[in-house]
N, CA, C and O atoms as CSV, one atom per row, in Angstrom:
chain,resi,resn,atom,element,x,y,z
A,1,UNK,N,N,57.802,-35.954,39.515
A,1,UNK,CA,C,57.605,-34.800,39.506
A,1,UNK,C,C,57.487,-34.320,41.006
A,1,UNK,O,O,56.676,-34.965,41.670
A,2,UNK,N,N,58.234,-33.177,41.735
A,2,UNK,CA,C,58.275,-33.146,42.993
A,2,UNK,C,C,57.395,-32.149,43.304
A,2,UNK,O,O,57.662,-31.010,42.919
A,3,UNK,N,N,56.305,-32.376,43.983
A,3,UNK,CA,C,54.903,-31.231,44.459
A,3,UNK,C,C,55.744,-30.253,45.642
A,3,UNK,O,O,55.690,-30.294,46.871
A,4,UNK,N,N,56.386,-29.534,44.889
A,4,UNK,CA,C,56.532,-28.342,45.959
A,4,UNK,C,C,55.310,-27.002,46.433
A,4,UNK,O,O,54.673,-26.631,45.447
A,5,UNK,N,N,55.137,-26.670,47.028
A,5,UNK,CA,C,54.183,-25.649,47.686
A,5,UNK,C,C,53.743,-25.012,46.258
A,5,UNK,O,O,52.524,-24.968,46.088
A,6,UNK,N,N,54.431,-24.590,45.367
A,6,UNK,CA,C,54.115,-23.518,44.236
A,6,UNK,C,C,53.240,-24.624,43.618
A,6,UNK,O,O,52.013,-24.525,43.591
A,7,UNK,N,N,54.034,-25.879,43.029
A,7,UNK,CA,C,52.607,-26.733,42.191
A,7,UNK,C,C,51.621,-27.325,43.087
A,7,UNK,O,O,50.691,-27.881,42.503
A,8,UNK,N,N,51.596,-27.340,44.226
A,8,UNK,CA,C,50.765,-28.018,44.615
A,8,UNK,C,C,49.318,-26.938,45.058
A,8,UNK,O,O,48.281,-27.333,45.590
A,9,UNK,N,N,49.672,-25.406,44.620
A,9,UNK,CA,C,48.789,-24.399,44.492
A,9,UNK,C,C,48.343,-24.253,42.848
A,9,UNK,O,O,47.200,-24.494,42.460
A,10,UNK,N,N,49.314,-23.870,42.070
A,10,UNK,CA,C,49.242,-23.484,40.936
A,10,UNK,C,C,48.678,-24.543,40.216
A,10,UNK,O,O,48.005,-24.019,39.327
A,11,UNK,N,N,48.600,-25.795,40.136
A,11,UNK,CA,C,47.940,-26.785,39.043
A,11,UNK,C,C,46.176,-27.118,39.430
A,11,UNK,O,O,45.330,-27.278,38.551
A,12,UNK,N,N,45.917,-27.168,40.777
A,12,UNK,CA,C,44.603,-27.029,40.956
A,12,UNK,C,C,44.095,-25.738,40.523
A,12,UNK,O,O,43.037,-25.687,39.896
A,13,UNK,N,N,44.692,-24.794,40.777
A,13,UNK,CA,C,43.956,-23.494,40.270
A,13,UNK,C,C,43.898,-23.369,38.903
A,13,UNK,O,O,42.867,-23.034,38.319
A,14,UNK,N,N,45.164,-23.670,38.237
A,14,UNK,CA,C,44.882,-23.775,36.408
A,14,UNK,C,C,43.872,-24.416,36.449
A,14,UNK,O,O,42.799,-23.813,36.462
A,15,UNK,N,N,43.904,-25.598,36.476
A,15,UNK,CA,C,42.721,-26.600,35.911
A,15,UNK,C,C,41.311,-26.185,36.766
A,15,UNK,O,O,40.238,-26.570,36.302
A,16,UNK,N,N,41.325,-25.692,37.547
A,16,UNK,CA,C,39.892,-24.739,37.700
A,16,UNK,C,C,39.208,-23.814,36.837
A,16,UNK,O,O,38.090,-23.850,36.324
A,17,UNK,N,N,40.169,-22.953,36.797
A,17,UNK,CA,C,39.998,-21.733,36.056
A,17,UNK,C,C,39.889,-22.220,34.715
A,17,UNK,O,O,39.062,-21.720,33.952
A,18,UNK,N,N,40.787,-23.321,34.291
A,18,UNK,CA,C,40.206,-24.025,32.675
A,18,UNK,C,C,38.938,-24.620,32.865
A,18,UNK,O,O,38.073,-24.201,32.097
A,19,UNK,N,N,38.584,-25.503,33.699
A,19,UNK,CA,C,37.548,-26.204,33.410
A,19,UNK,C,C,36.463,-25.357,33.621
A,19,UNK,O,O,35.493,-25.570,32.894
A,20,UNK,N,N,36.356,-24.239,34.618
A,20,UNK,CA,C,35.197,-22.771,34.932
A,20,UNK,C,C,34.788,-22.611,33.187
A,20,UNK,O,O,33.730,-22.817,32.593
A,21,UNK,N,N,36.402,-22.063,32.616
A,21,UNK,CA,C,36.312,-21.183,31.722
A,21,UNK,C,C,35.471,-22.039,30.072
A,21,UNK,O,O,34.673,-21.496,29.308
A,22,UNK,N,N,35.918,-23.185,30.006
A,22,UNK,CA,C,35.412,-24.376,29.276
A,22,UNK,C,C,34.022,-24.366,30.066
A,22,UNK,O,O,33.627,-23.241,29.758
A,23,UNK,N,N,33.390,-24.710,30.589
A,23,UNK,CA,C,31.850,-24.646,31.304
A,23,UNK,C,C,31.202,-23.732,30.953
A,23,UNK,O,O,30.034,-23.891,30.600
A,24,UNK,N,N,31.745,-22.650,30.960
A,24,UNK,CA,C,31.084,-21.187,30.872
A,24,UNK,C,C,30.651,-20.926,29.246
A,24,UNK,O,O,29.509,-20.570,28.958
A,25,UNK,N,N,31.554,-21.116,28.366
A,25,UNK,CA,C,31.714,-20.952,27.215
A,25,UNK,C,C,31.218,-22.182,26.724
A,25,UNK,O,O,31.182,-21.853,25.538
A,26,UNK,N,N,30.817,-23.325,26.731
A,26,UNK,CA,C,30.056,-24.375,26.520
A,26,UNK,C,C,28.800,-23.978,26.819
A,26,UNK,O,O,28.003,-24.040,25.883
A,27,UNK,N,N,28.374,-23.564,27.919
A,27,UNK,CA,C,26.922,-22.992,28.166
A,27,UNK,C,C,26.658,-21.882,27.546
A,27,UNK,O,O,25.603,-21.941,26.915
A,28,UNK,N,N,27.345,-20.653,27.465
A,28,UNK,CA,C,27.136,-19.661,26.251
A,28,UNK,C,C,26.929,-19.982,24.898
A,28,UNK,O,O,26.132,-19.515,24.084
A,29,UNK,N,N,27.696,-20.770,24.808
A,29,UNK,CA,C,27.576,-21.464,23.083
A,29,UNK,C,C,26.407,-22.313,22.663
A,29,UNK,O,O,26.184,-22.586,21.483
A,30,UNK,N,N,25.437,-22.850,23.991
A,30,UNK,CA,C,24.190,-23.773,23.502
A,30,UNK,C,C,23.458,-22.490,23.607
A,30,UNK,O,O,22.627,-22.222,22.740
A,31,UNK,N,N,23.654,-21.779,24.452
A,31,UNK,CA,C,22.143,-20.702,24.732
A,31,UNK,C,C,22.129,-19.862,23.553
A,31,UNK,O,O,21.114,-19.612,22.902
A,32,UNK,N,N,23.473,-19.370,23.264
A,32,UNK,CA,C,23.353,-18.778,21.650
A,32,UNK,C,C,22.760,-19.355,20.624
A,32,UNK,O,O,21.891,-18.744,20.001
A,33,UNK,N,N,23.122,-20.572,20.300
A,33,UNK,CA,C,22.485,-21.461,19.355
A,33,UNK,C,C,21.060,-21.481,19.433
A,33,UNK,O,O,20.481,-21.213,18.381
A,34,UNK,N,N,20.302,-21.757,20.514
A,34,UNK,CA,C,19.243,-21.763,20.949
A,34,UNK,C,C,18.270,-20.804,20.576
A,34,UNK,O,O,17.218,-20.839,19.936
A,35,UNK,N,N,19.193,-19.593,21.399
A,35,UNK,CA,C,18.211,-17.839,21.014
A,35,UNK,C,C,18.221,-17.977,19.427
A,35,UNK,O,O,17.126,-18.127,18.886
A,36,UNK,N,N,19.360,-17.940,18.642
A,36,UNK,CA,C,19.527,-17.946,17.155
A,36,UNK,C,C,18.462,-18.881,16.292
A,36,UNK,O,O,17.645,-18.378,15.521
A,37,UNK,N,N,18.574,-20.266,16.515
A,37,UNK,CA,C,17.499,-20.825,16.059
A,37,UNK,C,C,16.261,-20.280,16.306
A,37,UNK,O,O,15.571,-20.385,15.292
A,38,UNK,N,N,15.588,-19.663,17.347
A,38,UNK,CA,C,14.417,-19.446,18.038
A,38,UNK,C,C,13.898,-17.994,16.943
A,38,UNK,O,O,12.798,-17.685,16.485
A,39,UNK,N,N,15.386,-17.303,16.816
A,39,UNK,CA,C,14.924,-16.105,16.207
A,39,UNK,C,C,14.450,-16.501,14.981
A,39,UNK,O,O,13.400,-16.066,14.509
A,40,UNK,N,N,15.290,-17.443,14.338
A,40,UNK,CA,C,15.383,-17.490,12.590
A,40,UNK,C,C,14.250,-18.318,12.459
A,40,UNK,O,O,13.725,-18.332,11.346
A,41,UNK,N,N,13.603,-19.231,13.635
A,41,UNK,CA,C,12.709,-19.959,12.983
A,41,UNK,C,C,11.036,-18.906,12.857
A,41,UNK,O,O,10.048,-18.988,12.127
A,42,UNK,N,N,11.474,-17.919,14.069
A,42,UNK,CA,C,10.258,-17.156,13.977
A,42,UNK,C,C,10.102,-16.020,12.689
A,42,UNK,O,O,9.025,-15.578,12.290
A,43,UNK,N,N,11.400,-15.682,12.170
A,43,UNK,CA,C,11.483,-14.748,11.212
A,43,UNK,C,C,10.809,-15.827,9.727
A,43,UNK,O,O,9.958,-15.633,8.860
A,44,UNK,N,N,11.628,-16.831,10.031
A,44,UNK,CA,C,11.040,-17.667,8.677
A,44,UNK,C,C,9.498,-17.770,8.379
A,44,UNK,O,O,8.923,-17.606,7.303
A,45,UNK,N,N,8.797,-18.195,10.049
A,45,UNK,CA,C,7.441,-17.947,9.997
A,45,UNK,C,C,6.796,-16.593,9.571
A,45,UNK,O,O,5.681,-16.604,9.048
A,46,UNK,N,N,7.353,-15.630,9.744
A,46,UNK,CA,C,6.975,-14.160,9.387
A,46,UNK,C,C,7.049,-13.759,7.699
A,46,UNK,O,O,6.415,-12.870,7.130
A,47,UNK,N,N,7.748,-14.438,7.282
A,47,UNK,CA,C,8.777,-14.305,6.125
A,47,UNK,C,C,7.180,-15.198,4.950
A,47,UNK,O,O,6.496,-14.860,3.984
A,48,UNK,N,N,7.301,-16.374,5.838
A,48,UNK,CA,C,5.963,-17.400,5.014
A,48,UNK,C,C,4.514,-16.569,5.017
A,48,UNK,O,O,3.696,-16.524,4.098
A,49,UNK,N,N,4.462,-16.123,5.922
A,49,UNK,CA,C,3.263,-15.941,6.211
A,49,UNK,C,C,3.151,-14.503,5.254
A,49,UNK,O,O,2.106,-14.532,4.604
A,50,UNK,N,N,3.803,-13.501,5.055
A,50,UNK,CA,C,3.776,-12.532,4.745
A,50,UNK,C,C,3.761,-13.036,2.648
A,50,UNK,O,O,3.134,-12.440,1.772
A,51,UNK,N,N,4.381,-13.871,2.533
A,51,UNK,CA,C,4.497,-14.329,1.125
A,51,UNK,C,C,3.072,-14.934,0.921
A,51,UNK,O,O,2.351,-14.290,0.159
A,52,UNK,N,N,2.556,-16.046,1.466
A,52,UNK,CA,C,1.272,-16.221,1.524
A,52,UNK,C,C,0.537,-15.299,1.255
A,52,UNK,O,O,-0.055,-15.294,0.176
A,53,UNK,N,N,0.412,-14.451,2.018
A,53,UNK,CA,C,-0.649,-13.227,1.872
A,53,UNK,C,C,-0.611,-12.259,0.645
A,53,UNK,O,O,-1.556,-11.595,0.219
A,54,UNK,N,N,0.757,-12.312,0.124
A,54,UNK,CA,C,0.703,-11.702,-1.306
A,54,UNK,C,C,0.656,-12.458,-2.070
A,54,UNK,O,O,0.517,-11.787,-3.093
A,55,UNK,N,N,0.675,-13.675,-2.410
A,55,UNK,CA,C,0.101,-14.308,-3.230
A,55,UNK,C,C,-1.416,-14.567,-3.352
A,55,UNK,O,O,-2.099,-14.588,-4.375
A,56,UNK,N,N,-1.726,-14.731,-2.261
A,56,UNK,CA,C,-3.248,-15.005,-1.810
A,56,UNK,C,C,-3.897,-13.466,-2.586
A,56,UNK,O,O,-4.804,-13.567,-3.412
A,57,UNK,N,N,-3.310,-12.063,-2.203
A,57,UNK,CA,C,-3.407,-10.937,-2.342
A,57,UNK,C,C,-3.796,-10.639,-4.660
A,57,UNK,O,O,-4.573,-10.056,-5.417
A,58,UNK,N,N,-2.605,-11.527,-4.688
A,58,UNK,CA,C,-2.527,-11.450,-6.276
A,58,UNK,C,C,-3.442,-12.538,-7.012
A,58,UNK,O,O,-3.667,-12.462,-8.220
A,59,UNK,N,N,-3.851,-13.349,-6.363
A,59,UNK,CA,C,-4.936,-14.574,-6.825
A,59,UNK,C,C,-6.032,-13.688,-6.916
A,59,UNK,O,O,-6.705,-13.695,-7.947
A,60,UNK,N,N,-6.313,-12.913,-5.967
A,60,UNK,CA,C,-7.491,-12.293,-5.748
A,60,UNK,C,C,-7.808,-11.416,-6.618
A,60,UNK,O,O,-8.906,-11.520,-7.165
A,61,UNK,N,N,-6.864,-10.260,-6.983
A,61,UNK,CA,C,-6.800,-9.451,-7.901
A,61,UNK,C,C,-6.768,-10.208,-9.320
A,61,UNK,O,O,-7.121,-9.546,-10.295
A,62,UNK,N,N,-6.505,-11.093,-9.447
A,62,UNK,CA,C,-6.374,-11.873,-10.996
A,62,UNK,C,C,-8.159,-12.105,-11.087
A,62,UNK,O,O,-8.900,-11.817,-12.027
A,63,UNK,N,N,-8.507,-12.723,-9.761
A,63,UNK,CA,C,-9.685,-13.035,-9.963
A,63,UNK,C,C,-10.832,-12.259,-10.211
A,63,UNK,O,O,-11.782,-12.735,-10.832
A,64,UNK,N,N,-10.829,-10.694,-9.627
A,64,UNK,CA,C,-11.169,-9.440,-10.159
A,64,UNK,C,C,-11.480,-8.813,-11.237
A,64,UNK,O,O,-12.316,-7.971,-11.564
A,65,UNK,N,N,-10.346,-9.593,-11.905
A,65,UNK,CA,C,-9.954,-8.852,-13.694
A,65,UNK,C,C,-10.772,-9.581,-14.156
A,65,UNK,O,O,-11.602,-9.045,-14.890
A,66,UNK,N,N,-10.883,-11.155,-13.912
A,66,UNK,CA,C,-11.527,-12.005,-14.825
A,66,UNK,C,C,-13.196,-11.689,-14.457
A,66,UNK,O,O,-13.984,-12.083,-15.317
A,67,UNK,N,N,-13.633,-11.186,-13.560
A,67,UNK,CA,C,-14.846,-10.945,-13.019
A,67,UNK,C,C,-15.364,-9.946,-13.960
A,67,UNK,O,O,-16.444,-10.090,-14.532
A,68,UNK,N,N,-14.413,-8.692,-14.159
A,68,UNK,CA,C,-14.556,-7.509,-14.366
A,68,UNK,C,C,-14.674,-7.502,-16.297
A,68,UNK,O,O,-15.342,-6.752,-17.009
A,69,UNK,N,N,-13.799,-8.576,-16.669
A,69,UNK,CA,C,-13.797,-9.018,-18.044
A,69,UNK,C,C,-15.108,-9.800,-18.468
A,69,UNK,O,O,-15.637,-9.673,-19.572
A,70,UNK,N,N,-15.464,-10.440,-17.682
A,70,UNK,CA,C,-16.554,-11.088,-18.043
A,70,UNK,C,C,-17.875,-10.259,-18.380
A,70,UNK,O,O,-18.861,-10.723,-18.953
A,71,UNK,N,N,-17.713,-8.860,-17.892
A,71,UNK,CA,C,-19.166,-8.625,-17.944
A,71,UNK,C,C,-19.188,-7.503,-19.504
A,71,UNK,O,O,-20.197,-6.998,-19.997
A,72,UNK,N,N,-17.587,-7.345,-20.061
A,72,UNK,CA,C,-17.535,-6.705,-20.941
A,72,UNK,C,C,-18.207,-7.207,-22.389
A,72,UNK,O,O,-18.122,-8.343,-22.855
A,73,UNK,N,N,-18.799,-6.222,-22.892
A,73,UNK,CA,C,-19.104,-6.884,-24.278
A,73,UNK,C,C,-18.227,-7.598,-24.983
A,73,UNK,O,O,-18.387,-8.781,-25.286
A,74,UNK,N,N,-17.204,-6.862,-25.292
A,74,UNK,CA,C,-16.120,-7.206,-26.201
A,74,UNK,C,C,-15.361,-8.060,-25.938
A,74,UNK,O,O,-14.743,-8.613,-26.848
A,75,UNK,N,N,-15.160,-8.465,-24.460
A,75,UNK,CA,C,-14.426,-9.789,-24.525
A,75,UNK,C,C,-15.405,-10.959,-24.596
A,75,UNK,O,O,-14.954,-12.083,-24.814
A,76,UNK,N,N,-16.483,-10.803,-24.456
A,76,UNK,CA,C,-17.469,-11.911,-24.680
A,76,UNK,C,C,-18.056,-11.957,-26.179
A,76,UNK,O,O,-19.015,-12.679,-26.451
A,77,UNK,N,N,-17.428,-11.149,-27.125
A,77,UNK,CA,C,-17.482,-11.370,-28.583
A,77,UNK,C,C,-16.186,-11.870,-28.785
A,77,UNK,O,O,-16.151,-12.969,-29.338
A,78,UNK,N,N,-15.352,-11.474,-28.552
A,78,UNK,CA,C,-14.000,-12.353,-28.926
A,78,UNK,C,C,-14.003,-13.421,-28.556
A,78,UNK,O,O,-13.496,-14.229,-29.334
A,79,UNK,N,N,-14.443,-13.860,-27.492
A,79,UNK,CA,C,-14.402,-15.540,-26.813
A,79,UNK,C,C,-15.584,-16.169,-27.787
A,79,UNK,O,O,-15.313,-17.155,-28.472
A,80,UNK,N,N,-16.717,-15.658,-27.824
A,80,UNK,CA,C,-17.791,-16.312,-28.945
A,80,UNK,C,C,-17.120,-16.622,-30.217
A,80,UNK,O,O,-17.291,-17.721,-30.745
A,81,UNK,N,N,-16.131,-15.438,-30.906
A,81,UNK,CA,C,-16.219,-15.700,-32.065
A,81,UNK,C,C,-14.640,-16.528,-32.303
A,81,UNK,O,O,-14.203,-16.607,-33.451
A,82,UNK,N,N,-13.924,-17.065,-31.241
A,82,UNK,CA,C,-12.831,-17.889,-30.924
A,82,UNK,C,C,-13.268,-19.462,-31.241
A,82,UNK,O,O,-12.469,-20.377,-31.041
């Protein structure tokens, strides 16, 4: 291949543009992936925390129901008869 002036300028310039574009794309992809993973992790922690609080609240409500039922004479009589 004969390297005339056009090829001596064009080939390195195109190669430089392609390498730069690839590097920028790779860095952008890696940074985006890390940001997405961090966001998903923090949302997962929030959802788990909320779910735990909801279950704890439900259990506490059921415990309070049992306490209220235990002082009612009808429930005591029904349990004593069983």
